Short mmCIF file of C-alpha atoms in Angstrom, two decimals:
data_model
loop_
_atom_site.label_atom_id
_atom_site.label_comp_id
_atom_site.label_asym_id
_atom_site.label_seq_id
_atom_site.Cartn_x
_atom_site.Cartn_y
_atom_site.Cartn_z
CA UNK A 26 1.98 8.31 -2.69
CA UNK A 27 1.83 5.49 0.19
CA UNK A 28 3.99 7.17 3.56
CA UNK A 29 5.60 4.98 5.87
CA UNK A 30 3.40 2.66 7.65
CA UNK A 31 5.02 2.75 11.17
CA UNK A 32 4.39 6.43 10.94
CA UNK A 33 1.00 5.97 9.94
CA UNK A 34 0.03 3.83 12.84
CA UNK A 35 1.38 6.02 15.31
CA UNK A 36 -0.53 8.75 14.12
CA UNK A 37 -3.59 7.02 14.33
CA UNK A 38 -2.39 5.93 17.78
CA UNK A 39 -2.09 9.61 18.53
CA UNK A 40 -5.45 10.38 17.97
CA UNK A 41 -7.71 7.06 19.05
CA UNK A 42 -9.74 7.39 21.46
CA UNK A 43 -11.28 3.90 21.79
CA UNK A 44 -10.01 0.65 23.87
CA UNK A 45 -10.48 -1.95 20.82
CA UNK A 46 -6.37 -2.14 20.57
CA UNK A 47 -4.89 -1.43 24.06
CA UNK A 48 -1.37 0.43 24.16
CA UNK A 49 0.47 -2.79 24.90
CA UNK A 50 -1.25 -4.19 21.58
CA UNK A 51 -0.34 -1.18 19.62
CA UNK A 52 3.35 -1.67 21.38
CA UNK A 53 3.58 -5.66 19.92
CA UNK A 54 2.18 -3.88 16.00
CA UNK A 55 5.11 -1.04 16.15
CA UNK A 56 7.35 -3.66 17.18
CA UNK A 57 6.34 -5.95 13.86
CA UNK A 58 6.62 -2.77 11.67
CA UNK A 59 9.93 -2.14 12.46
CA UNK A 60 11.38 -5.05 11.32
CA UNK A 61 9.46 -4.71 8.01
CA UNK A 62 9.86 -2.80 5.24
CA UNK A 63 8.59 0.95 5.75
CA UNK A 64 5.65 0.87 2.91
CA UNK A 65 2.61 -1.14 2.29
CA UNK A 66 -0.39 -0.38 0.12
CA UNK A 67 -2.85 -0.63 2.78
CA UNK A 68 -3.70 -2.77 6.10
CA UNK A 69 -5.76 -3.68 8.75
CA UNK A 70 -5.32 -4.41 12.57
CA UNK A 71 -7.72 -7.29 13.84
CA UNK A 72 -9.14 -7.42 17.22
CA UNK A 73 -12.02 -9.28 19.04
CA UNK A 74 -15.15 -7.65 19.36
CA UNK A 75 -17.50 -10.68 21.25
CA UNK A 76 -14.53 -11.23 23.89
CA UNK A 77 -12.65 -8.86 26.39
CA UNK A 78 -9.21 -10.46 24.80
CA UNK A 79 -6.42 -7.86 24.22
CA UNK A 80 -5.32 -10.08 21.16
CA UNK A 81 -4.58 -8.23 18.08
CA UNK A 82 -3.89 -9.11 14.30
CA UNK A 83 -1.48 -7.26 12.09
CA UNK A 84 -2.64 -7.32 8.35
CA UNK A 85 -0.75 -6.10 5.71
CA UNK A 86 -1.22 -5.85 1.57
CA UNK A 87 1.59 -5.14 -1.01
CA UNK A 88 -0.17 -4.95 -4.74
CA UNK A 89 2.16 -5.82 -7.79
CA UNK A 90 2.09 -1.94 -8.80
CA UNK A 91 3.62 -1.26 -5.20
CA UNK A 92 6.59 -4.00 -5.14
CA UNK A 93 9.10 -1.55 -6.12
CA UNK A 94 8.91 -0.27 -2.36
CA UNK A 95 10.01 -3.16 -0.98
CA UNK A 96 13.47 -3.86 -2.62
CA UNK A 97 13.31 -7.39 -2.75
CA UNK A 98 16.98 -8.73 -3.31
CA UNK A 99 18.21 -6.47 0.03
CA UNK A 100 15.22 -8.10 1.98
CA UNK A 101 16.13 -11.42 1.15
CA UNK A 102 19.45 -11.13 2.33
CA UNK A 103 18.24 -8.99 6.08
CA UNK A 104 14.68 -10.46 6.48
CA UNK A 105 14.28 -11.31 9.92
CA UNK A 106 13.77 -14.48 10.92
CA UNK A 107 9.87 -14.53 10.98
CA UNK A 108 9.85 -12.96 7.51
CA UNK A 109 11.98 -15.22 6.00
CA UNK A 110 9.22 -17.34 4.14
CA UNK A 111 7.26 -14.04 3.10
CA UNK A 112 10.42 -12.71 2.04
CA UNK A 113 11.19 -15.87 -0.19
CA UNK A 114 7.90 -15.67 -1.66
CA UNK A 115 8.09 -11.74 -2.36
CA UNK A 116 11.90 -12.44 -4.41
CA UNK A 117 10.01 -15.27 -6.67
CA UNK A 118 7.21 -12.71 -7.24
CA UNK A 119 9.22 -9.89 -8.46
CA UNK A 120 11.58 -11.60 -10.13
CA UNK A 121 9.11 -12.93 -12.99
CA UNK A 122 10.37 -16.52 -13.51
CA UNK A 123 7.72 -18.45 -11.10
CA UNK A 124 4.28 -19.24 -11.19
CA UNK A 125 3.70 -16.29 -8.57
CA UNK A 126 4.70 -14.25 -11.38
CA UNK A 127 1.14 -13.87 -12.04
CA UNK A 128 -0.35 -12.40 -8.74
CA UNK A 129 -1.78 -9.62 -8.52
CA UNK A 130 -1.23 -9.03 -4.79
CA UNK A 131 -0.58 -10.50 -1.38
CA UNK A 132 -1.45 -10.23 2.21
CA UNK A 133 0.56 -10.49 5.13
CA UNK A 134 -1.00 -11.71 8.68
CA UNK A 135 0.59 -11.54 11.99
CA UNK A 136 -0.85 -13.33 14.72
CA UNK A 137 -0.32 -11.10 18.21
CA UNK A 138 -1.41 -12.37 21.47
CA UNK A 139 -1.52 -10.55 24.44
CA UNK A 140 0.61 -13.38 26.09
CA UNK A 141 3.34 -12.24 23.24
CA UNK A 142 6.67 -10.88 24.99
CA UNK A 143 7.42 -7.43 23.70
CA UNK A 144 10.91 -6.25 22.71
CA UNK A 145 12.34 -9.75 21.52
CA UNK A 146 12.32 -10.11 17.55
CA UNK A 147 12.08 -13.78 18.56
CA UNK A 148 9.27 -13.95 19.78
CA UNK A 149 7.67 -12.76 16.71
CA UNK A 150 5.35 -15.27 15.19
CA UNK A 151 5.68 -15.97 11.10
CA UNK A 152 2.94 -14.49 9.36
CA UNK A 153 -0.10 -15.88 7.51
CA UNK A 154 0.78 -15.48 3.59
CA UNK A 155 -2.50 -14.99 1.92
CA UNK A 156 -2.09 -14.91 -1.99
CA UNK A 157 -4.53 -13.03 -4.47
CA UNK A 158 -6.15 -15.19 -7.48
CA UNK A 159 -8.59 -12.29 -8.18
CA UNK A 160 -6.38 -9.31 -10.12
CA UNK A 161 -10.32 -7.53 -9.79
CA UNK A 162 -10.11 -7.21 -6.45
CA UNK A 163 -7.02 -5.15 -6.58
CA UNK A 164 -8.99 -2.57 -9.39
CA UNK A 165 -7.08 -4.95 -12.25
CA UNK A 166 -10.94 -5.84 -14.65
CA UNK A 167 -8.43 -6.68 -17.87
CA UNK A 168 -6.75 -9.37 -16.41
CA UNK A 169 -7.99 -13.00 -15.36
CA UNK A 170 -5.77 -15.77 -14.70
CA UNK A 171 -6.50 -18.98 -16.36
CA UNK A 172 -7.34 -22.46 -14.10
CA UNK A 173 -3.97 -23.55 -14.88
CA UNK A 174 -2.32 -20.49 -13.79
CA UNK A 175 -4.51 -20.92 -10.44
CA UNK A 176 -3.25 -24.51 -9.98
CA UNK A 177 0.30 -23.44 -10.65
CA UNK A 178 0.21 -20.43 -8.40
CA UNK A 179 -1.62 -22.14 -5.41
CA UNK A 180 0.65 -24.51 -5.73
CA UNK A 181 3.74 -22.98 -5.34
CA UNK A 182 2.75 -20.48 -2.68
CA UNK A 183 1.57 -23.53 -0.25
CA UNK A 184 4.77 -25.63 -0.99
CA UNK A 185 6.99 -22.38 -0.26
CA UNK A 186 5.18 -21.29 2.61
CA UNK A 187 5.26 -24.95 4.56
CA UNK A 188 8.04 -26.86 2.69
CA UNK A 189 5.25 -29.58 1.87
CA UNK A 190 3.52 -30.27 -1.33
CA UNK A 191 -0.08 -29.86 -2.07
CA UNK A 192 -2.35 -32.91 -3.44
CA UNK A 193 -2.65 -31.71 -7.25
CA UNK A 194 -6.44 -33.60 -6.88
CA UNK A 195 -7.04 -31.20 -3.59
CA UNK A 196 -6.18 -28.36 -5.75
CA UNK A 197 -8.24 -29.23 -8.94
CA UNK A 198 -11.41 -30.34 -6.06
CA UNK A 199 -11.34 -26.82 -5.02
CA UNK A 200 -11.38 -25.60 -8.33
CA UNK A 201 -14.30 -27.62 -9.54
CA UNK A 202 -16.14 -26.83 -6.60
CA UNK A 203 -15.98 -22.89 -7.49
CA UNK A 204 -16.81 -24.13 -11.40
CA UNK A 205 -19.70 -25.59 -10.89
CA UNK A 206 -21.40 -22.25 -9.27
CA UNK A 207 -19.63 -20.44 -12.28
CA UNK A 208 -20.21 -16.95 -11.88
CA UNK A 209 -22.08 -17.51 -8.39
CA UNK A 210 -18.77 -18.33 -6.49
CA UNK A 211 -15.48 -16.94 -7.03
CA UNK A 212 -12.16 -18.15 -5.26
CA UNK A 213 -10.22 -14.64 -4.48
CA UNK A 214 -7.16 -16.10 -2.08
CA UNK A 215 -4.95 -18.99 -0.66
CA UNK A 216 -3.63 -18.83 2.63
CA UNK A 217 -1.07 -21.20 4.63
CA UNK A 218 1.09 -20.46 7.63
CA UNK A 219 4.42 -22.01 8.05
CA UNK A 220 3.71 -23.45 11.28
CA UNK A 221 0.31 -25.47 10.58
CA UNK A 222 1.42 -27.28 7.42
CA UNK A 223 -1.05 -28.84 5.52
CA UNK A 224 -3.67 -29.58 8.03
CA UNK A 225 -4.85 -26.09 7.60
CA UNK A 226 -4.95 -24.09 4.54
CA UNK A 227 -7.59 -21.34 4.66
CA UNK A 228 -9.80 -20.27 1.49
CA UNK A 229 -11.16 -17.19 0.51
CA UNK A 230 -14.51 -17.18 -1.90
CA UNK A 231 -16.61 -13.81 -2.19
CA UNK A 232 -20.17 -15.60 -2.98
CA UNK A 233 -23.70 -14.60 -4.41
CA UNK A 234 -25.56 -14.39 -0.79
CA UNK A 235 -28.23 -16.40 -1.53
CA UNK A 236 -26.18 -19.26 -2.94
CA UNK A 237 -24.27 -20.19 0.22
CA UNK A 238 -26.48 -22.26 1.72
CA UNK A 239 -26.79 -24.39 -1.49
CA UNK A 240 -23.20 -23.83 -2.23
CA UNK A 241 -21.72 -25.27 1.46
CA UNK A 242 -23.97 -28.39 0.79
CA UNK A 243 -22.59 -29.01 -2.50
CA UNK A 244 -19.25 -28.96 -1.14
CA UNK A 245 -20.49 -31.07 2.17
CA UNK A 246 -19.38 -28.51 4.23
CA UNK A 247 -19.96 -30.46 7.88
CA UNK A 248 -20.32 -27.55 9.96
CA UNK A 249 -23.54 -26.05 11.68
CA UNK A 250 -25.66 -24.76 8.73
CA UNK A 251 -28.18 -23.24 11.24
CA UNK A 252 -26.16 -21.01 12.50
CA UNK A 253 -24.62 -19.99 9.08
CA UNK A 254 -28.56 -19.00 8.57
CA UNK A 255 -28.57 -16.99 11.30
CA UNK A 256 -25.59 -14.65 10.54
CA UNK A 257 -27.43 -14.64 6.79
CA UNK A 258 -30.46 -13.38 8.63
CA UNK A 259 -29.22 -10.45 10.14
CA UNK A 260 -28.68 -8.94 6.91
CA UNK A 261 -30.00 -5.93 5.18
CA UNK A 262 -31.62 -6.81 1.89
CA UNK A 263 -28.92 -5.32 -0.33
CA UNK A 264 -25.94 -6.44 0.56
CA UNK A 265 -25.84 -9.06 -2.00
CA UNK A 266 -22.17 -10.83 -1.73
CA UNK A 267 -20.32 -11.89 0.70
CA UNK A 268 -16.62 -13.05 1.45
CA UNK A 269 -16.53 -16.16 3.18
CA UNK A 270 -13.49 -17.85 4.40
CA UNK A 271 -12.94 -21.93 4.87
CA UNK A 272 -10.17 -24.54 6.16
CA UNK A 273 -9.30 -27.21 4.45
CA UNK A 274 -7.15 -30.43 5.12
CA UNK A 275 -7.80 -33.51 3.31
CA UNK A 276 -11.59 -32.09 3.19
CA UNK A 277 -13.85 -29.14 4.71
CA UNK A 278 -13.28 -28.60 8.12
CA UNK A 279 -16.34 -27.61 10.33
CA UNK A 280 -14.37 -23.58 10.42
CA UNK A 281 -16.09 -21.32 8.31
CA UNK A 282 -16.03 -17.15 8.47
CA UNK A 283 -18.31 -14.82 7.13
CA UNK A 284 -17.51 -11.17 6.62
CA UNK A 285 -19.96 -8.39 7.07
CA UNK A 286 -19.87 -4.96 5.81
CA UNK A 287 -20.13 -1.55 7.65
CA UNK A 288 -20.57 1.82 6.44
CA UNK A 289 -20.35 4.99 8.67
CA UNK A 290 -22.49 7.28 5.17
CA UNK A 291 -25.31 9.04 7.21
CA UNK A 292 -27.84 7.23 4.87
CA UNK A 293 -26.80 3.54 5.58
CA UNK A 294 -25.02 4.00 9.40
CA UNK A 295 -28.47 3.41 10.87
CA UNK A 296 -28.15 -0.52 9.68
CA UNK A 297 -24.53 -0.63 10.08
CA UNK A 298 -25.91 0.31 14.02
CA UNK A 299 -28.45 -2.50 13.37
CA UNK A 300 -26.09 -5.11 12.20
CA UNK A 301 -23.39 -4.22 15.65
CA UNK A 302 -26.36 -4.55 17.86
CA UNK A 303 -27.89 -7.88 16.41
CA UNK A 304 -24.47 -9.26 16.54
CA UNK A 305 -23.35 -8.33 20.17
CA UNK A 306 -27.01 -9.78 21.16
CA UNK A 307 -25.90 -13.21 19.71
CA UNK A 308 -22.22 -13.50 21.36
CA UNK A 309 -23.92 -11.91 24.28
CA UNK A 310 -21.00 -8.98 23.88
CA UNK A 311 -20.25 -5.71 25.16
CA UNK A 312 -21.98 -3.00 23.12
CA UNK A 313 -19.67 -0.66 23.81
CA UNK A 314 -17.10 -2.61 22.05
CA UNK A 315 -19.16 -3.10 18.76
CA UNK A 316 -20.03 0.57 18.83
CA UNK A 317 -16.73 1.41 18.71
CA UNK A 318 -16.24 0.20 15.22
CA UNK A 319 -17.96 2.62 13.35
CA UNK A 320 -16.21 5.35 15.38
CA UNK A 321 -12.95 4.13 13.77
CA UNK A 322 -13.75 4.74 10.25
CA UNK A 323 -13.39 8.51 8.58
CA UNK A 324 -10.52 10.34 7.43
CA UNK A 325 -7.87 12.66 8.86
CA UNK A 326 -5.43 14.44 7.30
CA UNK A 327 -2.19 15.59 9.30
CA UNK A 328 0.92 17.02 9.27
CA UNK A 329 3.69 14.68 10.78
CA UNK A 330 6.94 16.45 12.98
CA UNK A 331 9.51 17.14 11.07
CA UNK A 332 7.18 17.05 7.78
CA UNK A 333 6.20 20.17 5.47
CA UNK A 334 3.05 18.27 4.06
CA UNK A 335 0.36 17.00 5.63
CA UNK A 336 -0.47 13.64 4.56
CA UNK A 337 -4.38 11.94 4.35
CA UNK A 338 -5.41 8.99 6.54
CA UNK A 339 -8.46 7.07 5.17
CA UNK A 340 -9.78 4.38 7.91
CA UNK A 341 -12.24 1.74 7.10
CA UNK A 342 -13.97 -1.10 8.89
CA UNK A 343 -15.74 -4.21 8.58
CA UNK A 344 -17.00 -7.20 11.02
CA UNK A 345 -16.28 -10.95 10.62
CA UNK A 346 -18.86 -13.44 12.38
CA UNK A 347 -16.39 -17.15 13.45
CA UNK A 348 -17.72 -20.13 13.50
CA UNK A 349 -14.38 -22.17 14.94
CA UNK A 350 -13.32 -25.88 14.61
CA UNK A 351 -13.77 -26.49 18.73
CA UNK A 352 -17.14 -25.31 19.47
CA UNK A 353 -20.19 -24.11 17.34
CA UNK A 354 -19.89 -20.48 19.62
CA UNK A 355 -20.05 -17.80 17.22
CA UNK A 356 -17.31 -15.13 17.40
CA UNK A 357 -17.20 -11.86 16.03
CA UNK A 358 -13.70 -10.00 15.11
CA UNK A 359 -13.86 -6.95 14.01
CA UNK A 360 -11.29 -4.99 11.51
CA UNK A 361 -9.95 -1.87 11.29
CA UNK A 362 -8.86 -0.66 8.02
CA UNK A 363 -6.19 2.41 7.22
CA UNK A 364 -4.36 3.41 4.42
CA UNK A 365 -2.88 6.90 3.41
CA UNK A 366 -1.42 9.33 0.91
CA UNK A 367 -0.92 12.66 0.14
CA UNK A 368 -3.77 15.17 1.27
CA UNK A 369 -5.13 17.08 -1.42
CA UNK A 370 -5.07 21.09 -1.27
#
């Protein structure tokens, strides 16, 4: 059982300690929650780790084995106006007769400045609609969609999401790309925003480590390949894959992400320490921010007021070293993971 999410995040609120999301951010994610329906399966809350900004990302992940919660046909017809699109899409995915038939799952992303004005609906931006390809990465191993069923579903989520149609020769590029490292590179999501259009669609790939390098030349990926090295470099030995994000237009823009794994387990937290420290040395950060991260994750179970039960509060994290369009700065964002259900007695 998955408990309401607006409840969840206030009792984590309740019992944080740290300053990575600031009480006006975690005002502008309540305010986002309660426009949306009550239960996801899990989510994350992005802030900046290499910067003192207050800004905060809202991430949230509804699997097909969880769409029941969100009643689709009343959401539709009361979706607020920055859910409108994700609403759209969620109605053609549970009603079986489109190509999104066949996803697995999809992610939610809510951009949330600090310059956002709290307590106006409007001011709510749309969300980033990230779409799943990969049914493994939500625990599915006996299904696999086909390269057709990729082309259709990419498709049709891009065209919804920004009113504007894909290149099909884009599509099949990407594709062939990810073939040629068969088994070395996999494509896992497809993400578009409303407001960018075309000019920006954002790819996800999880990637044998030691073939990026070779991989982002193949691909003529024109961004600094040094400093993709260096983020390799700080490393431990075995972590062997990686998820690594891209943008792409008409081509490869220079953008590329790369996220990196933490672990709080008493036998590995020692390079998880490693890996914060190297990283704040590069951005020239604040270590007390990057600490911070592995303070987040654990588990807590509580009972809510009002509530008989208590229910269980699982909180992961991870990092994400940014390599952006404008400059060749690298910026790390670090992610705070929670999801819950019923404590065990």
């Amino acid at each position: 059982m998955v408990h309401d999410t607006c409840e969840v995040i206030s009792l984590i609120r309740a019992h944080y300690n740290g300053d990575l999301i600031t009480q006006a951010a975690w005002d502008r994610v309540e305010e986002v929650l309660n426009t949306l329906p009550t239960r996801w399966s899990y989510g994350f809350l992005e802030c900046r780790l290499s910067s003192q900004k207050k800004d905060v990302d809202l991430l949230l992940n509804i699997r097909r084995d969880n769409l029941e919660w969100l009643h689709t046909p009343q959401l539709v017809e009361q979706s607020p106006l920055h859910f409108s699109k994700s609403s759209e899409i969620l109605h053609m995915w549970s009603d079986g007769l489109s190509a999104l038939a066949d996803c697995p799952a999809f992610w939610f992303e809510w951009d949330l400045p600090e310059s956002m004005a709290t307590q106006c609906e409007n001011q709510i931006p749309p969300p980033m609609i990230l779409t799943c390809l990969d049914p493994e990465l939500c625990g599915d191993e006996t299904r696999r969609l086909s390269r057709s069923d990729k082309l259709r579903v990419m498709a049709e989520s891009v065209s919804v999401t920004t009113g504007a149609q894909i290149n099909h020769f884009d599509l099949e590029r990407i594709l062939n790309d990810v073939n040629v490292f068969d088994g070395i590179v996999k494509l896992c999501h497809i993400s578009s925003l409303q407001t960018r259009g075309l000019a920006q669609i954002k790819l996800t790939y999880i990637i044998n480590r030691h073939a990026i390098l070779s991989w982002l030349e193949h691909i003529e990926w024109p961004g600094a390949m040094q400093q993709v090295e260096d983020i390799l470099a700080l490393l431990s030995d075995d972590i062997h894959k990686l998820a690594i994000q891209l943008h792409f237009g008409e081509s490869f823009s220079s953008y590329i992400s790369i996220e990196l794994p933490l672990c709080d387990y008493a036998n590995v937290r020692a390079e998880s320490e490693q890996l914060l420290t190297k990283l704040c040395d590069i951005t020239q950060g604040d270590i007390e921010r990057f600490s911070q991260m592995l303070d987040w994750s654990g588990v807590m179970e509580v009972v809510p007021e009002g509530k008989r039960w208590p229910i269980r509060v699982e909180r992961t994290s991870y990092c994400k070293a940014v390599l952006s369009d404008a400059d060749s700065q690298i910026e790390v964002k670090g992610y705070l993971g929670f999801h819950s259900r019923a404590a065990s007695f």
